[in-house]
Amino acid sequence: MPTTDDWPSRPAHPDHRTDHEVGPHTTEAVSPPAEHPGGPSMAGGSGLTGGSGLTGGSGLASGSGLTGGSGLASGSGLASGSGLASGSGLASGSGLASGSGLASGSGLAGRAGGSGAQAAPGELIFPAVARLELDELLAQLVDRAQDVLATQGRLRGLLRANRMITADLSLDVVLRRIVESACELVDARYGALGVIARDGHLEQFIHVGMDPGVVEAIGRTPRGDGVLGMLIAEPATVRLDDIADHPGAVGFPAGHPPMEGFLGVPIRVRNEIFGNLYLTEKRGGRVFTTEDEELVQALAANAGVAIDNARLFGETQHRQLWSQASADITRHLLADGEDPLELIVARAGAVARADTTALALCDPAAGALTYDVAGGHDADLLRTRQVLMDASLAGQAVRNRAPLVAADVRTLGGSELDALDIGPIMIVPLIASQVTSGALVLGRRRGSGLFTDEDLELAAAFAAHVALALELARSRAARGRLSLLEDRDRIARDLHDHVMQRLFAVAMGLQGLAASEERSERAERMNTYVEDLDETVREIRQTIFELRGRSTPATGSGLRAKILGIIDDMADAFGFTPRLHLDGPVDSAIDATVGDHLTAVVRETLSNAARHATAHTVEVTVRAADGQVTVDVVDDGVGLGETTRRSGLANLRSRAEGLGGTFRLDCPPGGGTRVHWSVPTG
């Protein structure tokens, strides 16, 4: 019996397609053979030969399909009792044409035999093999649809993450949201973002997923060693199934939770590496995939933009704070507000986020700097301290007229700041025009964040404004002092030219009347008035000298000003201000060396009186006349007493004898003590 392999392979006629397309998952459509050249067609009771299909008396087999007594199934062609369509081969009642086809009543489908199930009219019957392939195709379509849904969900997650990290402009908030969004996006248990410092280590490490107790037990945060450091040195994405298998792994500290899967992605801000995003431990024991890597890379790109925006916003706010501080201090200085230096230190420390702040002002005469004001941590160790210009960090900044910045003050060598708990340091000189008046010192504790270039720029601008405001304040004070001196000079001139001359004239008149007075008691009274007027003239003359030679109690440069400063200093010791008389050209006639000894004598004498005399009044007289200067100090105290210690008096005597003068100590008739010290003026 012939088999199906004996069927001649013929191409299907385009007009004889079945209802089923030929494809990789369908059965091949069967087309009727072409008309045989020497005999009848495959219609009218025969297949390839008269009265049969391929052989006489049958289609492929009489009354059957491909084998005797059946088609592909008993009593049918491709389906019981039919071909591919009801009641026919490939068409109703025939092969491909009515009454014929592959064989009338037989072929691929036959009506003969009466066996097999009959298909209902219009029902399409598939072979079993085709049905299996169709099921596989549907399963693949379902899988692909699920993949599409999963991808769509991840893309929505990426969009949601992008919205989260751009919803705030605070840099700290943005950094934490980046880590949280990345963990949610790839289903990671732990995540962190390391911000790279200028020294190549991690200056910030923002992490999520760990319990606070575990974090506290671990101690310090990573600084960028092992695999984390590899991403710093070579900023490229790293994906590991087990981080411990990497040759650069250095292990975890005690108490650290176990971690295997790892995904690290660098974050770039304006083509510079800002930091790295680290993700570990994908939930469910899974490993990170290529899709996870692509999603996190996309998130990192958007994170770079969000970080840049947050940094710009933060820098703008920071600049506004510095500008506001400068404006407040300038306004305060020009308004003659109280404690302007304290305000400078307080505002600068707050805006710069410094733990220790100090202001060192120059003393050009001494070649030194004095830390007039200090605030914050360890401020007491620095306040009022004086350092040499050539042996201090503040002096170095002042001499070079350039700021100093360091990650640790100890790296700058021995200085006045080594004893303080200071790591990062920034020293900015106060420069106004060609004058450098001092330096502003800003320090943070060891282990704190470094000062940035932006911090230095803003602090330098602030220092310049402060220096200018200080100079303006000094100029205003100088103008005020000049105006005061002019007023004093005018008053002194008026006193000399008018008051003293009139008093002198009155005294001369009284003296003449006393000489012509016959009664002695009246003449004596007039002479007493003349003496009072002479004393008044001397006091006015002293006042004139003070008005012309004294600017402030402690800042005058002449001998008069120094003596007045000593008197003011001793007021607290006595509880009252000693009375001072200055007579003659004290400022101009006395040699500088003699003047130094004189001021020392006045201070020593008043100190002794304050400690031992228990006096209620003290009178100091300094007189320069006829090439001699004398100092007389008289008090109404208890007198010399029985003390045996005379070292102070010996010093006074040696000073006088060393200058060729004399020293005398005695008790006036009314009680108390009188010290007389006299030496040549030069």
XYZ file of C-alpha atoms in Angstrom:
682
model
C 0.000 0.000 0.000
C 1.418 3.411 -0.824
C 2.363 5.744 2.046
C 2.099 9.451 2.419
C 5.688 9.804 1.301
C 4.534 8.639 -2.117
C 2.362 11.683 -2.435
C 3.931 13.901 -5.040
C 5.006 17.246 -3.665
C 3.137 19.916 -5.550
C 2.838 23.578 -4.796
C -0.509 24.793 -3.708
C -2.492 26.868 -6.100
C -3.134 30.309 -4.757
C -6.831 30.000 -5.451
C -7.107 26.811 -3.456
C -5.949 27.984 0.031
C -7.767 26.592 3.004
C -9.059 28.567 5.919
C -5.803 27.839 7.831
C -2.672 29.838 7.103
C 0.529 27.963 6.708
C 2.879 28.869 9.490
C 5.348 27.501 11.977
C 2.599 26.576 14.392
C -0.108 25.274 11.966
C -0.523 22.231 9.768
C 0.431 22.589 6.155
C -2.521 23.302 3.859
C -3.249 20.521 1.381
C -3.818 21.484 -2.248
C -5.205 19.108 -4.882
C -2.724 17.711 -7.371
C -2.589 19.244 -10.781
C -4.621 17.631 -13.543
C -2.950 14.510 -14.876
C -2.027 14.912 -18.529
C -3.183 11.492 -19.717
C -6.305 10.750 -17.850
C -9.108 12.152 -15.783
C -8.700 14.578 -12.966
C -8.934 13.755 -9.265
C -12.702 14.058 -9.444
C -15.592 11.785 -10.278
C -14.919 8.582 -8.417
C -11.188 8.460 -8.650
C -8.040 9.822 -6.988
C -4.893 9.691 -9.121
C -6.399 6.822 -11.164
C -9.946 6.065 -12.267
C -12.159 4.726 -9.575
C -9.631 5.185 -6.776
C -7.483 7.596 -4.773
C -3.843 6.716 -5.265
C -4.762 3.172 -6.103
C -7.746 1.594 -7.754
C -10.922 1.497 -5.780
C -9.786 3.884 -3.033
C -8.518 7.381 -2.182
C -5.312 6.877 -0.363
C -7.026 3.651 0.509
C -10.512 2.706 -0.488
C -12.973 4.261 1.898
C -10.194 5.544 4.121
C -7.578 8.165 4.657
C -3.877 7.264 4.539
C -4.204 3.560 5.471
C -6.623 0.805 4.770
C -9.884 1.263 6.485
C -8.990 4.651 7.911
C -7.551 8.068 7.173
C -5.312 9.585 9.769
C -7.969 8.212 12.027
C -10.395 5.396 11.439
C -13.008 6.239 8.871
C -11.716 9.712 8.199
C -9.195 11.803 6.361
C -7.567 14.334 8.616
C -10.666 14.197 10.739
C -13.381 11.603 11.085
C -15.781 11.658 8.205
C -14.312 14.755 6.674
C -11.268 16.436 5.290
C -10.619 19.816 6.745
C -14.231 20.723 6.290
C -17.436 18.920 7.143
C -18.442 16.125 4.812
C -15.621 16.564 2.358
C -11.902 16.415 1.772
C -10.822 19.979 1.832
C -14.223 21.155 0.723
C -17.743 19.947 1.255
C -18.358 16.576 -0.337
C -15.069 16.475 -2.161
C -11.336 16.996 -2.041
C -10.788 20.538 -3.192
C -13.851 20.633 -5.425
C -17.344 19.300 -5.186
C -17.544 15.578 -5.883
C -13.816 15.300 -6.269
C -10.644 16.525 -4.629
C -8.157 14.060 -3.582
C -10.905 11.440 -3.989
C -14.632 11.641 -4.103
C -15.909 10.365 -0.769
C -12.349 9.658 0.325
C -8.851 11.206 0.159
C -7.806 13.266 3.141
C -11.415 13.318 4.233
C -14.056 10.806 3.290
C -17.617 10.135 3.879
C -17.191 6.398 3.446
C -16.846 3.984 6.209
C -19.249 5.758 8.502
C -16.624 5.668 11.222
C -15.131 8.452 13.472
C -16.868 11.448 14.896
C -18.579 13.719 12.505
C -17.774 17.440 12.845
C -20.608 19.784 13.217
C -21.236 22.053 10.265
C -18.843 25.043 10.361
C -16.620 23.618 13.174
C -12.849 23.791 12.662
C -10.998 20.704 13.760
C -7.191 20.938 14.494
C -4.767 18.079 14.509
C -3.397 17.119 17.959
C 0.146 18.202 17.082
C -1.000 21.667 16.033
C -3.020 22.009 19.234
C 0.094 21.347 21.337
C 2.117 23.947 19.469
C -0.679 26.485 19.874
C -0.751 25.888 23.640
C 2.989 26.470 23.795
C 2.603 29.704 21.835
C -0.145 30.916 24.153
C 2.011 30.085 27.170
C 4.880 32.062 25.666
C 2.556 34.996 25.017
C 1.374 34.892 28.619
C 5.008 34.852 29.835
C 5.877 37.759 27.604
C 2.851 39.682 28.828
C 3.902 39.084 32.416
C 7.420 40.315 31.593
C 5.933 43.442 30.018
C 3.813 44.043 33.112
C 6.845 43.562 35.370
C 8.927 45.940 33.268
C 6.119 48.445 33.270
C 5.945 48.196 37.061
C 9.670 48.809 37.367
C 9.488 51.810 35.085
C 6.674 53.180 37.192
C 8.858 52.539 40.245
C 11.690 54.478 38.591
C 9.358 57.388 37.850
C 8.102 57.291 41.432
C 11.684 57.285 42.710
C 12.551 60.259 40.511
C 9.578 62.175 41.886
C 10.668 61.404 45.435
C 14.244 62.636 45.050
C 13.220 65.860 43.302
C 10.456 66.770 45.747
C 12.809 68.552 48.198
C 15.718 70.991 47.945
C 17.433 70.183 51.230
C 20.621 68.270 50.381
C 20.442 66.008 53.446
C 16.840 65.071 52.662
C 17.635 64.468 48.983
C 20.547 62.156 49.791
C 18.463 60.011 52.140
C 15.592 59.809 49.658
C 17.981 58.645 46.947
C 19.048 55.695 49.094
C 15.488 54.839 50.118
C 14.243 55.032 46.523
C 17.070 52.837 45.225
C 16.352 50.153 47.837
C 12.664 50.161 46.961
C 13.369 50.113 43.231
C 15.458 46.903 43.224
C 14.067 45.371 46.431
C 17.352 45.672 48.345
C 17.452 45.196 52.110
C 20.319 47.617 52.756
C 21.432 50.748 50.966
C 23.899 53.589 51.471
C 25.263 56.663 49.737
C 28.866 57.650 50.334
C 29.880 61.271 49.673
C 33.520 61.537 48.616
C 35.698 64.146 50.359
C 38.601 66.007 48.808
C 41.076 63.595 50.391
C 39.485 60.616 48.628
C 37.703 59.206 51.674
C 34.021 59.258 52.520
C 33.035 62.386 54.414
C 29.378 61.344 54.640
C 27.767 57.914 54.730
C 23.978 57.972 54.576
C 22.586 54.483 55.124
C 19.162 52.829 55.485
C 17.978 49.369 56.471
C 20.016 48.797 59.653
C 18.575 49.015 63.146
C 19.919 51.939 65.185
C 21.211 49.523 67.802
C 23.266 47.649 65.216
C 24.662 50.911 63.863
C 25.674 52.009 67.362
C 27.320 48.654 68.059
C 29.350 48.799 64.832
C 30.740 52.228 65.679
C 32.275 54.446 63.040
C 30.909 54.543 59.518
C 33.001 53.279 56.568
C 35.705 55.584 55.238
C 36.035 53.958 51.816
C 38.101 50.776 52.132
C 37.774 47.481 50.264
C 35.140 47.278 47.561
C 33.800 50.703 48.540
C 37.232 52.193 47.975
C 37.497 50.443 44.618
C 34.468 52.400 43.406
C 36.145 55.601 44.591
C 39.381 54.806 42.754
C 37.628 53.451 39.639
C 34.157 55.010 39.351
C 32.307 52.317 37.399
C 29.295 50.129 38.161
C 30.099 46.959 40.126
C 27.640 44.046 40.465
C 28.572 41.022 42.583
C 26.676 37.888 43.530
C 28.747 37.611 46.704
C 30.789 40.567 47.915
C 33.053 38.295 49.961
C 34.360 36.625 46.781
C 35.784 39.889 45.452
C 39.588 40.093 45.828
C 39.338 43.639 47.188
C 36.938 42.724 50.013
C 38.225 43.497 53.514
C 35.400 41.926 55.503
C 32.891 43.437 57.891
C 33.402 44.757 61.420
C 32.091 42.864 64.410
C 28.325 43.007 64.744
C 27.779 43.833 61.070
C 24.854 41.943 59.463
C 25.784 39.432 56.722
C 25.687 40.696 53.149
C 26.190 38.847 49.877
C 24.726 40.449 46.768
C 26.191 43.874 45.974
C 25.459 46.597 43.463
C 27.510 49.800 43.401
C 26.838 52.708 41.046
C 28.717 56.053 40.954
C 26.763 59.320 41.067
C 28.094 62.107 38.867
C 27.341 65.777 39.294
C 28.490 67.935 36.386
C 30.966 65.309 35.189
C 32.496 65.009 38.655
C 32.066 62.050 40.974
C 29.967 63.203 43.906
C 29.723 59.821 45.594
C 28.616 56.224 45.179
C 25.320 54.429 45.702
C 25.713 51.047 47.425
C 22.965 48.387 47.526
C 23.203 44.945 49.143
C 21.093 41.890 49.953
C 18.286 41.641 47.417
C 15.288 40.230 49.236
C 14.324 36.615 48.840
C 17.923 35.463 48.463
C 18.016 36.631 44.855
C 20.938 38.279 43.107
C 20.982 41.620 41.387
C 20.273 41.399 37.650
C 21.257 43.389 34.606
C 17.850 45.074 34.722
C 18.515 46.104 38.348
C 21.823 47.582 37.264
C 20.217 49.568 34.440
C 17.457 50.876 36.690
C 19.882 52.012 39.397
C 22.109 53.654 36.777
C 19.101 55.590 35.496
C 18.208 56.578 39.061
C 21.820 57.659 39.716
C 21.747 59.916 36.664
C 18.614 61.665 37.904
C 20.040 61.736 41.422
C 23.037 63.697 40.139
C 20.721 66.402 38.823
C 18.728 66.469 42.065
C 21.934 66.728 44.135
C 23.225 69.547 41.958
C 19.970 71.478 42.381
C 19.991 70.908 46.141
C 23.630 72.025 46.414
C 22.948 75.180 44.404
C 19.963 75.951 46.604
C 22.025 75.325 49.746
C 24.872 77.508 48.480
C 22.424 80.310 47.736
C 20.996 80.113 51.232
C 24.506 79.995 52.715
C 25.535 83.100 50.784
C 22.442 84.896 52.008
C 23.362 84.072 55.616
C 26.901 85.452 55.178
C 25.565 88.568 53.458
C 23.020 89.127 56.212
C 25.700 88.689 58.880
C 27.954 91.229 57.123
C 25.120 93.739 56.861
C 24.151 93.297 60.522
C 27.717 93.797 61.752
C 28.305 96.843 59.545
C 25.080 98.399 60.775
C 26.008 97.619 64.372
C 29.497 99.116 64.051
C 28.354 102.293 62.362
C 25.627 102.749 64.957
C 28.197 102.542 67.796
C 26.499 99.429 69.158
C 27.761 97.601 72.212
C 30.335 94.779 71.989
C 30.772 94.753 68.197
C 33.662 92.273 68.400
C 31.497 89.809 70.330
C 28.857 90.109 67.634
C 31.428 89.464 64.880
C 32.624 86.267 66.561
C 29.119 85.007 67.319
C 27.713 85.573 63.828
C 30.768 84.225 62.003
C 30.825 81.056 64.105
C 27.125 80.405 63.569
C 27.152 80.922 59.799
C 30.393 78.966 59.235
C 29.178 76.126 61.504
C 32.419 76.435 63.482
C 32.901 74.977 66.959
C 35.554 77.543 67.943
C 35.715 81.145 66.744
C 38.163 83.890 67.709
C 39.162 87.369 66.631
C 42.839 88.313 66.870
C 43.628 92.028 66.534
C 47.009 93.516 65.725
C 49.172 95.460 68.141
C 51.742 97.007 65.769
C 53.786 98.577 68.567
C 54.335 95.202 70.230
C 54.586 93.224 66.995
C 51.953 90.869 68.345
C 48.344 89.784 68.062
C 45.852 89.643 70.903
C 42.862 87.300 70.873
C 40.497 89.949 72.175
C 37.359 87.861 71.733
C 36.768 84.098 71.484
C 33.666 81.952 71.536
C 32.597 78.334 71.400
C 34.503 75.208 72.428
C 37.793 75.787 74.322
C 37.330 79.558 73.984
C 38.731 80.169 77.483
C 42.091 78.759 76.393
C 42.350 81.402 73.704
C 40.604 84.496 75.056
C 42.927 87.471 75.916
C 45.972 85.466 74.820
C 48.750 87.436 73.146
C 50.966 85.793 70.498
C 53.878 87.085 68.479
C 53.249 87.970 64.891
C 56.138 85.798 63.699
C 55.290 82.751 65.808
C 51.556 82.214 65.285
C 49.197 80.991 62.601
C 47.090 84.128 62.890
C 50.236 86.201 62.472
C 51.208 84.196 59.400
C 47.845 84.962 57.792
C 48.212 88.638 58.662
C 51.805 88.904 57.379
C 51.055 87.108 54.109
C 47.652 88.794 53.717
C 46.317 85.399 52.639
C 43.992 82.878 54.345
C 45.108 79.555 55.831
C 43.021 76.396 55.429
C 43.882 72.900 56.642
C 42.111 69.623 57.335
C 43.916 69.411 60.684
C 45.582 72.328 62.445
C 48.340 70.023 63.716
C 49.643 69.600 60.184
C 50.591 73.301 60.130
C 53.255 72.859 62.794
C 53.398 74.060 66.376
C 51.077 76.964 66.991
C 48.903 78.669 69.563
C 45.989 76.453 68.508
C 47.550 73.025 69.112
C 46.221 72.768 72.660
C 42.635 73.198 71.473
C 40.346 70.429 70.228
C 40.471 71.719 66.652
C 40.846 69.718 63.458
C 39.680 71.586 60.335
C 40.859 75.182 60.533
C 40.308 78.348 58.514
C 42.107 81.627 59.318
C 41.100 84.694 57.311
C 42.935 88.039 57.576
C 40.955 91.244 58.066
C 42.165 93.315 55.113
C 40.864 96.791 54.356
C 42.738 98.708 51.658
C 46.406 98.506 52.638
C 45.761 97.866 56.328
C 45.489 94.412 57.902
C 43.902 94.850 61.311
C 43.802 91.244 62.460
C 42.516 87.767 61.628
C 39.318 85.763 62.032
C 39.920 82.182 63.232
C 37.288 79.498 62.560
C 37.810 75.927 63.730
C 35.858 72.683 63.909
C 36.450 69.760 66.224
C 38.616 66.884 65.098
C 36.646 64.467 62.934
C 34.209 67.117 61.726
C 33.620 68.046 58.100
C 36.246 70.037 56.260
C 35.879 73.638 55.202
C 35.098 73.859 51.493
C 36.299 76.305 48.864
C 32.908 77.969 49.073
C 33.307 78.376 52.862
C 36.686 80.026 52.319
C 35.330 82.364 49.649
C 32.375 83.476 51.753
C 34.439 83.838 54.938
C 37.008 85.958 53.090
C 34.271 88.257 51.775
C 32.793 88.479 55.278
C 36.211 89.314 56.762
C 36.750 92.047 54.172
C 33.400 93.616 55.059
C 34.180 93.378 58.768
C 37.632 94.929 58.272
C 36.124 97.796 56.309
C 33.444 98.322 58.932
C 36.087 98.316 61.680
C 38.121 100.905 59.801
C 35.045 103.062 59.305
C 34.251 102.769 62.992
C 37.825 103.711 63.886
C 37.678 106.663 61.511
C 34.463 107.843 63.086
C 35.975 107.480 66.544
C 39.088 109.374 65.425
C 36.978 112.164 64.010
C 35.063 112.261 67.263
C 38.279 112.447 69.251
C 39.599 115.163 66.955
C 36.443 117.149 67.425
C 36.725 116.687 71.173
C 40.351 117.789 71.146
C 39.446 120.825 69.114
C 36.775 121.705 71.639
C 39.207 121.182 74.476
C 41.825 123.294 72.780
C 39.283 126.063 72.285
C 38.252 125.850 75.932
C 41.883 125.835 77.042
C 42.610 128.853 74.874
C 39.615 130.708 76.281
C 40.645 129.829 79.816
C 44.174 131.002 79.197
C 43.361 134.124 77.243
C 40.382 135.325 79.254
C 39.768 133.616 82.578
C 43.371 133.325 83.732
C 44.226 136.865 82.660
C 41.242 138.279 84.521
C 41.996 136.255 87.609
C 45.609 137.343 87.448
C 44.496 140.947 87.128
C 42.182 140.554 90.101
C 44.964 138.990 92.149
C 47.319 141.811 91.231
C 44.709 144.367 92.248
C 44.043 142.711 95.572
C 47.720 142.437 96.226
C 48.081 146.195 95.613
C 45.173 146.965 97.940
C 46.687 144.773 100.623
C 49.960 146.669 100.400
C 48.187 150.016 100.795
C 45.892 148.838 103.559
C 46.781 150.336 106.929
C 44.934 147.801 109.014
C 46.910 144.631 109.181
C 43.971 142.263 109.625
C 42.332 143.465 106.434
C 45.621 143.312 104.575
C 46.099 139.746 105.772
C 42.645 138.772 104.543
C 43.380 140.280 101.122
C 46.643 138.349 100.899
C 44.704 135.184 101.690
C 42.364 135.953 98.777
C 45.379 136.514 96.556
C 46.774 133.091 97.521
C 43.417 131.480 96.759
C 43.393 133.147 93.370
C 46.940 131.938 92.713
C 45.855 128.404 93.583
C 42.868 128.801 91.279
C 45.147 129.992 88.483
C 47.414 126.976 88.980
C 44.417 124.630 88.841
C 43.161 126.300 85.700
C 46.636 126.008 84.199
C 46.625 122.285 85.050
C 43.220 121.941 83.469
C 44.512 123.643 80.350
C 47.420 121.197 80.170
C 45.036 118.284 80.578
C 42.713 119.570 77.906
C 45.566 120.010 75.448
C 47.643 116.957 76.284
C 45.127 114.256 77.246
C 42.993 112.527 74.627
C 41.687 109.566 76.641
C 42.658 108.259 80.087
C 44.823 105.437 78.771
C 45.742 106.145 75.180
C 47.709 109.406 75.233
C 51.348 109.235 74.144
C 52.754 112.039 76.414
C 53.964 111.862 80.015
C 50.865 113.666 81.251
C 48.640 111.012 79.693
C 50.691 108.213 81.275
C 50.444 109.805 84.726
C 46.694 110.310 84.268
C 46.388 106.664 83.237
C 48.119 105.580 86.463
C 45.772 107.762 88.511
C 42.766 106.179 86.803
C 44.166 102.670 87.326
C 44.634 103.254 91.077
C 41.128 104.576 91.624
C 39.713 101.103 92.218
C 42.430 100.263 94.734
C 41.702 103.359 96.830
C 37.961 103.488 96.336
C 38.334 107.079 95.143
C 40.390 108.962 92.572
C 43.577 110.565 93.897
C 43.920 114.265 93.252
C 46.564 115.196 90.675
C 48.432 118.470 90.147
C 50.628 118.881 87.068
C 52.687 122.048 86.911
C 55.053 123.193 84.219
C 56.008 121.713 80.828
C 55.803 118.085 81.928
C 55.458 116.705 78.413
C 58.182 118.753 76.754
C 60.852 119.391 79.387
C 61.339 115.892 80.832
C 63.660 113.377 79.175
C 62.165 110.039 78.087
C 64.410 108.032 80.462
C 63.540 110.296 83.362
C 59.878 110.030 82.363
C 59.971 106.219 82.576
C 61.456 106.411 86.077
C 58.925 109.077 87.066
C 55.912 106.986 86.065
C 57.361 103.992 87.913
C 57.804 106.127 91.033
C 54.242 107.432 90.890
C 52.816 103.902 90.458
C 54.976 102.404 93.223
C 54.171 105.210 95.666
C 50.415 104.973 95.064
C 50.497 101.181 95.329
C 52.211 101.395 98.730
C 49.687 103.954 99.920
C 46.768 101.808 98.732
C 48.093 98.724 100.542
C 49.269 100.266 103.817
C 48.040 103.819 104.395
C 44.267 103.333 104.793
C 43.991 106.866 103.476
C 40.882 108.878 102.697
C 42.602 111.447 100.493
C 45.722 111.248 98.365
C 47.292 114.143 96.510
C 49.907 113.776 93.772
C 51.901 116.794 92.540
C 54.298 116.656 89.586
C 56.163 119.887 88.890
C 58.703 120.667 86.152
C 60.674 123.893 86.690
C 64.249 125.163 86.601
C 65.653 121.917 85.165
C 64.221 119.798 87.978
C 61.163 117.556 88.149
C 59.686 116.748 91.533
C 57.042 114.272 92.614
C 55.217 114.772 95.922
C 52.676 112.202 97.123
C 50.823 113.082 100.315
C 48.127 110.980 102.045
C 46.178 111.287 105.307
C 46.622 107.666 106.302
C 48.110 105.924 109.328
C 51.688 106.938 108.542
C 54.770 104.779 108.182
C 53.884 102.254 110.843
C 56.249 99.616 112.247
C 56.727 97.495 109.140
C 60.285 96.362 108.519
C 59.872 95.679 104.849
C 61.342 98.612 102.881
C 62.031 97.074 99.432
C 59.626 99.437 97.660
C 61.116 102.490 99.338
C 64.627 101.264 98.519
C 63.664 101.094 94.850
C 62.428 104.690 94.963
C 65.653 105.849 96.607
C 67.886 103.971 94.119
C 66.003 105.459 91.156
C 66.532 108.989 92.486
C 70.187 108.450 93.304
C 70.809 106.787 89.947
C 69.563 109.936 88.209
C 71.488 112.308 90.488
C 68.457 113.278 92.548
C 67.086 112.952 96.055
C 64.421 110.930 97.850
C 62.778 111.791 101.167
C 60.045 110.100 103.221
C 58.480 111.824 106.223
C 55.278 112.398 108.141
C 53.583 115.813 107.901
C 52.519 117.545 111.136
C 48.867 116.695 110.522
C 49.565 112.940 110.118
C 49.815 110.650 107.177
C 52.808 110.210 104.883
C 54.664 112.382 102.382
C 56.985 111.112 99.674
C 59.298 113.619 97.971
C 61.228 112.500 94.862
C 63.287 114.983 92.836
C 65.689 114.509 89.902
C 67.048 116.571 86.988
C 64.752 116.740 83.966
C 67.393 115.341 81.598
